[in-house]
mmCIF file of C-alpha atoms in Angstrom:
data_model
loop_
_atom_site.group_PDB
_atom_site.id
_atom_site.type_symbol
_atom_site.label_atom_id
_atom_site.label_comp_id
_atom_site.label_asym_id
_atom_site.label_seq_id
_atom_site.Cartn_x
_atom_site.Cartn_y
_atom_site.Cartn_z
ATOM 1 C CA MET X 312 -21.205 53.198 61.409
ATOM 2 C CA GLY X 313 -24.155 51.057 61.147
ATOM 3 C CA LYS X 314 -23.745 50.410 57.395
ATOM 4 C CA GLU X 315 -21.503 47.757 56.485
ATOM 5 C CA LYS X 316 -20.343 47.612 52.886
ATOM 6 C CA GLN X 317 -21.684 44.667 50.990
ATOM 7 C CA LYS X 318 -19.402 42.975 48.673
ATOM 8 C CA LYS X 319 -20.517 42.228 45.158
ATOM 9 C CA LYS X 320 -20.053 38.678 43.961
ATOM 10 C CA LYS X 321 -17.399 38.573 41.242
ATOM 11 C CA VAL X 322 -18.803 37.251 38.041
ATOM 12 C CA THR X 323 -16.388 34.912 36.392
ATOM 13 C CA ARG X 324 -16.445 34.216 32.818
ATOM 14 C CA ASN X 325 -14.713 31.504 30.815
ATOM 15 C CA LYS X 326 -13.174 33.651 28.094
ATOM 16 C CA PHE X 327 -11.399 30.738 26.465
ATOM 17 C CA ARG X 328 -14.676 28.944 26.025
ATOM 18 C CA ASP X 329 -16.455 32.018 24.676
ATOM 19 C CA VAL X 330 -13.609 32.577 22.120
ATOM 20 C CA ILE X 331 -13.610 29.025 20.973
ATOM 21 C CA GLY X 332 -17.487 28.791 20.761
ATOM 22 C CA ASP X 333 -17.752 32.137 18.772
ATOM 23 C CA TYR X 334 -14.956 30.813 16.422
ATOM 24 C CA TYR X 335 -16.806 27.580 15.888
ATOM 25 C CA LEU X 336 -20.190 29.124 15.336
ATOM 26 C CA SER X 337 -18.824 31.861 12.928
ATOM 27 C CA ASN X 338 -16.766 29.363 10.973
ATOM 28 C CA ARG X 339 -19.608 26.940 10.669
ATOM 29 C CA GLU X 340 -21.770 29.705 9.194
ATOM 30 C CA LEU X 341 -19.094 30.705 6.777
ATOM 31 C CA SER X 342 -18.455 27.210 5.746
ATOM 32 C CA LYS X 343 -22.204 26.579 4.990
ATOM 33 C CA ALA X 344 -22.311 29.902 2.805
ATOM 34 C CA ASP X 345 -19.201 28.949 0.921
ATOM 35 C CA LYS X 346 -20.518 25.435 0.285
ATOM 36 C CA ALA X 347 -23.831 26.795 -0.878
ATOM 37 C CA ARG X 348 -22.133 29.234 -3.244
ATOM 38 C CA TYR X 349 -19.748 26.737 -4.612
ATOM 39 C CA GLU X 350 -22.687 24.332 -5.380
ATOM 40 C CA GLU X 351 -24.599 26.943 -7.053
ATOM 41 C CA GLU X 352 -21.727 27.990 -9.253
ATOM 42 C CA ARG X 353 -21.043 24.380 -10.074
ATOM 43 C CA GLN X 354 -24.696 23.759 -11.084
ATOM 44 C CA LYS X 355 -24.628 26.914 -13.312
ATOM 45 C CA GLY X 356 -21.561 25.616 -15.001
ATOM 46 C CA GLU X 357 -19.678 28.805 -14.058
ATOM 47 C CA LYS X 358 -17.350 27.224 -11.711
ATOM 48 C CA LYS X 359 -14.825 24.873 -13.178
ATOM 49 C CA ASP X 360 -12.258 22.717 -11.369
ATOM 50 C CA SER X 361 -9.531 24.879 -9.774
ATOM 51 C CA SER X 362 -5.903 24.565 -10.812
ATOM 52 C CA ARG X 363 -5.102 22.815 -7.457
ATOM 53 C CA GLU X 364 -7.768 20.161 -8.123
ATOM 54 C CA ARG X 365 -6.465 19.638 -11.704
ATOM 55 C CA ALA X 366 -2.905 19.290 -10.357
ATOM 56 C CA MET X 367 -3.908 16.594 -7.836
ATOM 57 C CA VAL X 368 -5.787 14.588 -10.528
ATOM 58 C CA ILE X 369 -2.778 14.821 -12.806
ATOM 59 C CA ALA X 370 -0.433 13.800 -10.006
ATOM 60 C CA ILE X 371 -2.724 10.759 -9.137
ATOM 61 C CA VAL X 372 -2.841 9.685 -12.813
ATOM 62 C CA VAL X 373 1.033 10.028 -13.171
ATOM 63 C CA LEU X 374 1.685 8.094 -9.878
ATOM 64 C CA LEU X 375 -0.741 5.252 -11.122
ATOM 65 C CA ILE X 376 1.175 4.982 -14.433
ATOM 66 C CA LEU X 377 4.360 4.685 -12.580
ATOM 67 C CA LEU X 378 3.007 1.954 -10.303
ATOM 68 C CA VAL X 379 1.706 -0.015 -13.319
ATOM 69 C CA VAL X 380 5.207 0.416 -14.973
ATOM 70 C CA LYS X 381 7.039 -0.696 -11.864
ATOM 71 C CA SER X 382 4.774 -3.601 -11.147
ATOM 72 C CA CYS X 383 4.640 -4.966 -14.692
ATOM 73 C CA PHE X 384 8.186 -4.384 -16.048
ATOM 74 C CA LEU X 385 10.683 -3.661 -13.143
ATOM 75 C CA ASP X 386 9.838 -5.981 -10.266
ATOM 76 C CA GLU X 387 10.372 -9.282 -12.106
ATOM 77 C CA GLU X 388 13.768 -10.844 -11.537
ATOM 78 C CA LYS X 389 15.756 -11.039 -14.844
ATOM 79 C CA ASN X 390 19.179 -12.168 -15.997
ATOM 80 C CA LEU X 391 19.171 -15.507 -13.982
ATOM 81 C CA THR X 392 21.935 -18.175 -14.151
ATOM 82 C CA ALA X 393 20.780 -21.786 -15.071
ATOM 83 C CA ASP X 394 20.533 -22.844 -11.536
ATOM 84 C CA GLU X 395 18.512 -19.800 -10.486
ATOM 85 C CA GLU X 396 16.293 -20.405 -13.459
ATOM 86 C CA ILE X 397 15.580 -23.909 -12.147
ATOM 87 C CA PHE X 398 14.912 -22.594 -8.692
ATOM 88 C CA LYS X 399 12.554 -19.869 -10.174
ATOM 89 C CA ASP X 400 10.661 -22.491 -11.981
ATOM 90 C CA PHE X 401 10.394 -24.580 -8.640
ATOM 91 C CA VAL X 402 9.202 -21.466 -6.768
ATOM 92 C CA GLU X 403 6.546 -20.633 -9.414
ATOM 93 C CA TYR X 404 5.309 -24.138 -9.255
ATOM 94 C CA THR X 405 5.258 -24.241 -5.456
ATOM 95 C CA VAL X 406 3.406 -20.887 -5.202
ATOM 96 C CA ALA X 407 0.910 -22.082 -7.679
ATOM 97 C CA GLU X 408 0.339 -25.308 -5.675
ATOM 98 C CA ASP X 409 0.044 -23.640 -2.232
ATOM 99 C CA ARG X 410 -1.703 -20.323 -3.040
ATOM 100 C CA GLY X 411 -3.700 -21.287 -6.237
ATOM 101 C CA ASN X 412 -3.999 -19.415 -9.377
ATOM 102 C CA SER X 413 -6.362 -16.430 -8.840
ATOM 103 C CA PRO X 414 -7.005 -13.535 -11.314
ATOM 104 C CA VAL X 415 -7.320 -11.187 -8.479
ATOM 105 C CA VAL X 416 -4.046 -12.108 -6.518
ATOM 106 C CA THR X 417 -0.947 -12.807 -8.448
ATOM 107 C CA HIS X 418 2.621 -13.610 -7.438
ATOM 108 C CA ARG X 419 5.872 -12.399 -8.954
ATOM 109 C CA ILE X 420 9.456 -13.411 -7.939
ATOM 110 C CA THR X 421 11.361 -10.199 -7.152
ATOM 111 C CA ASN X 422 14.619 -11.493 -6.122
ATOM 112 C CA ILE X 423 16.622 -14.780 -6.083
ATOM 113 C CA PHE X 424 19.922 -15.058 -4.119
ATOM 114 C CA VAL X 425 22.303 -17.642 -2.693
ATOM 115 C CA ALA X 426 21.513 -17.940 0.937
ATOM 116 C CA ASN X 427 24.405 -20.255 1.757
ATOM 117 C CA PRO X 428 26.960 -21.296 -1.030
ATOM 118 C CA ASP X 429 28.409 -24.075 1.096
ATOM 119 C CA GLU X 430 25.100 -26.088 1.291
ATOM 120 C CA ASN X 431 23.458 -27.984 -1.607
ATOM 121 C CA ALA X 432 19.712 -27.342 -2.363
ATOM 122 C CA LEU X 433 17.314 -30.237 -2.910
ATOM 123 C CA LEU X 434 14.162 -29.561 -4.924
ATOM 124 C CA ARG X 435 11.458 -32.096 -5.041
ATOM 125 C CA TYR X 436 8.203 -31.545 -7.084
ATOM 126 C CA VAL X 437 5.848 -33.109 -9.614
ATOM 127 C CA ASP X 438 6.537 -32.115 -13.210
ATOM 128 C CA PRO X 439 3.296 -30.544 -14.436
ATOM 129 C CA GLU X 440 3.884 -31.646 -17.964
ATOM 130 C CA THR X 441 4.762 -35.287 -17.352
ATOM 131 C CA GLY X 442 3.278 -35.943 -14.040
ATOM 132 C CA GLU X 443 6.528 -37.489 -12.677
ATOM 133 C CA GLU X 444 8.265 -36.787 -9.540
ATOM 134 C CA VAL X 445 11.452 -34.723 -10.142
ATOM 135 C CA GLU X 446 14.314 -34.308 -7.847
ATOM 136 C CA VAL X 447 17.041 -31.768 -8.543
ATOM 137 C CA ILE X 448 20.022 -30.943 -6.515
ATOM 138 C CA LEU X 449 21.615 -27.398 -6.940
ATOM 139 C CA GLU X 450 24.941 -26.181 -5.756
ATOM 140 C CA GLY X 451 24.272 -23.521 -3.141
ATOM 141 C CA ARG X 452 21.079 -23.019 -1.081
ATOM 142 C CA TYR X 453 18.810 -20.523 -2.733
ATOM 143 C CA THR X 454 16.094 -18.015 -1.423
ATOM 144 C CA ALA X 455 13.455 -16.409 -3.568
ATOM 145 C CA GLN X 456 11.450 -13.329 -2.385
ATOM 146 C CA VAL X 457 7.986 -13.378 -3.741
ATOM 147 C CA ARG X 458 5.595 -10.483 -3.872
ATOM 148 C CA ARG X 459 1.784 -10.519 -4.105
ATOM 149 C CA TYR X 460 -0.135 -8.225 -6.275
ATOM 150 C CA PHE X 461 -3.712 -7.293 -6.208
ATOM 151 C CA LEU X 462 -5.141 -7.211 -9.785
ATOM 152 C CA GLY X 463 -1.506 -7.723 -11.056
ATOM 153 C CA VAL X 464 -0.628 -4.161 -10.266
ATOM 154 C CA ILE X 465 -0.869 -3.136 -6.565
ATOM 155 C CA PRO X 466 1.650 -4.837 -4.354
ATOM 156 C CA PHE X 467 0.502 -5.855 -0.838
ATOM 157 C CA GLY X 468 2.653 -8.509 0.548
ATOM 158 C CA ASN X 469 6.012 -10.251 0.497
ATOM 159 C CA PHE X 470 7.157 -13.600 1.562
ATOM 160 C CA SER X 471 10.289 -15.780 0.897
ATOM 161 C CA ILE X 472 10.878 -19.396 0.043
ATOM 162 C CA THR X 473 14.189 -21.143 0.817
ATOM 163 C CA SER X 474 15.275 -24.329 -0.760
ATOM 164 C CA GLN X 475 15.684 -27.394 1.462
ATOM 165 C CA ILE X 476 19.148 -28.664 2.424
ATOM 166 C CA THR X 477 20.363 -32.048 0.944
ATOM 167 C CA GLU X 478 21.108 -34.677 3.623
#
């Protein structure tokens, strides 16, 4: 019994790593081949846009048209009372004074509502036509929500302006 059995060392393999590595390498080669074939067909003029690509382009165009219609025609506050119209003019003047008139960033009043009907609103501003100071007292305290637009179409921010309370 002089011979002892020698144990073989067990070779361990990381099967998960091997599977992921093979998957990555084979897909990389397939992607390169597909891309080369696609470009070759495009250059020859054989390959036209797929129906999926056409559908995506049509969807983008339709959504852009809807955004323009919404921004230009539906966002502006309409059917205002006399007091709300006065407050709207005041807010437009104030926004033009504070933010400036830029062709890139425009502002529209999207909503005007009475914040507190029990309080009276005091509006003070300089009339742009006459240059005189104007002071108007309205029944009810008003708040206007103003939306900023990039290039007059793409909305990117909101803020609100509330009238001052009379003392």
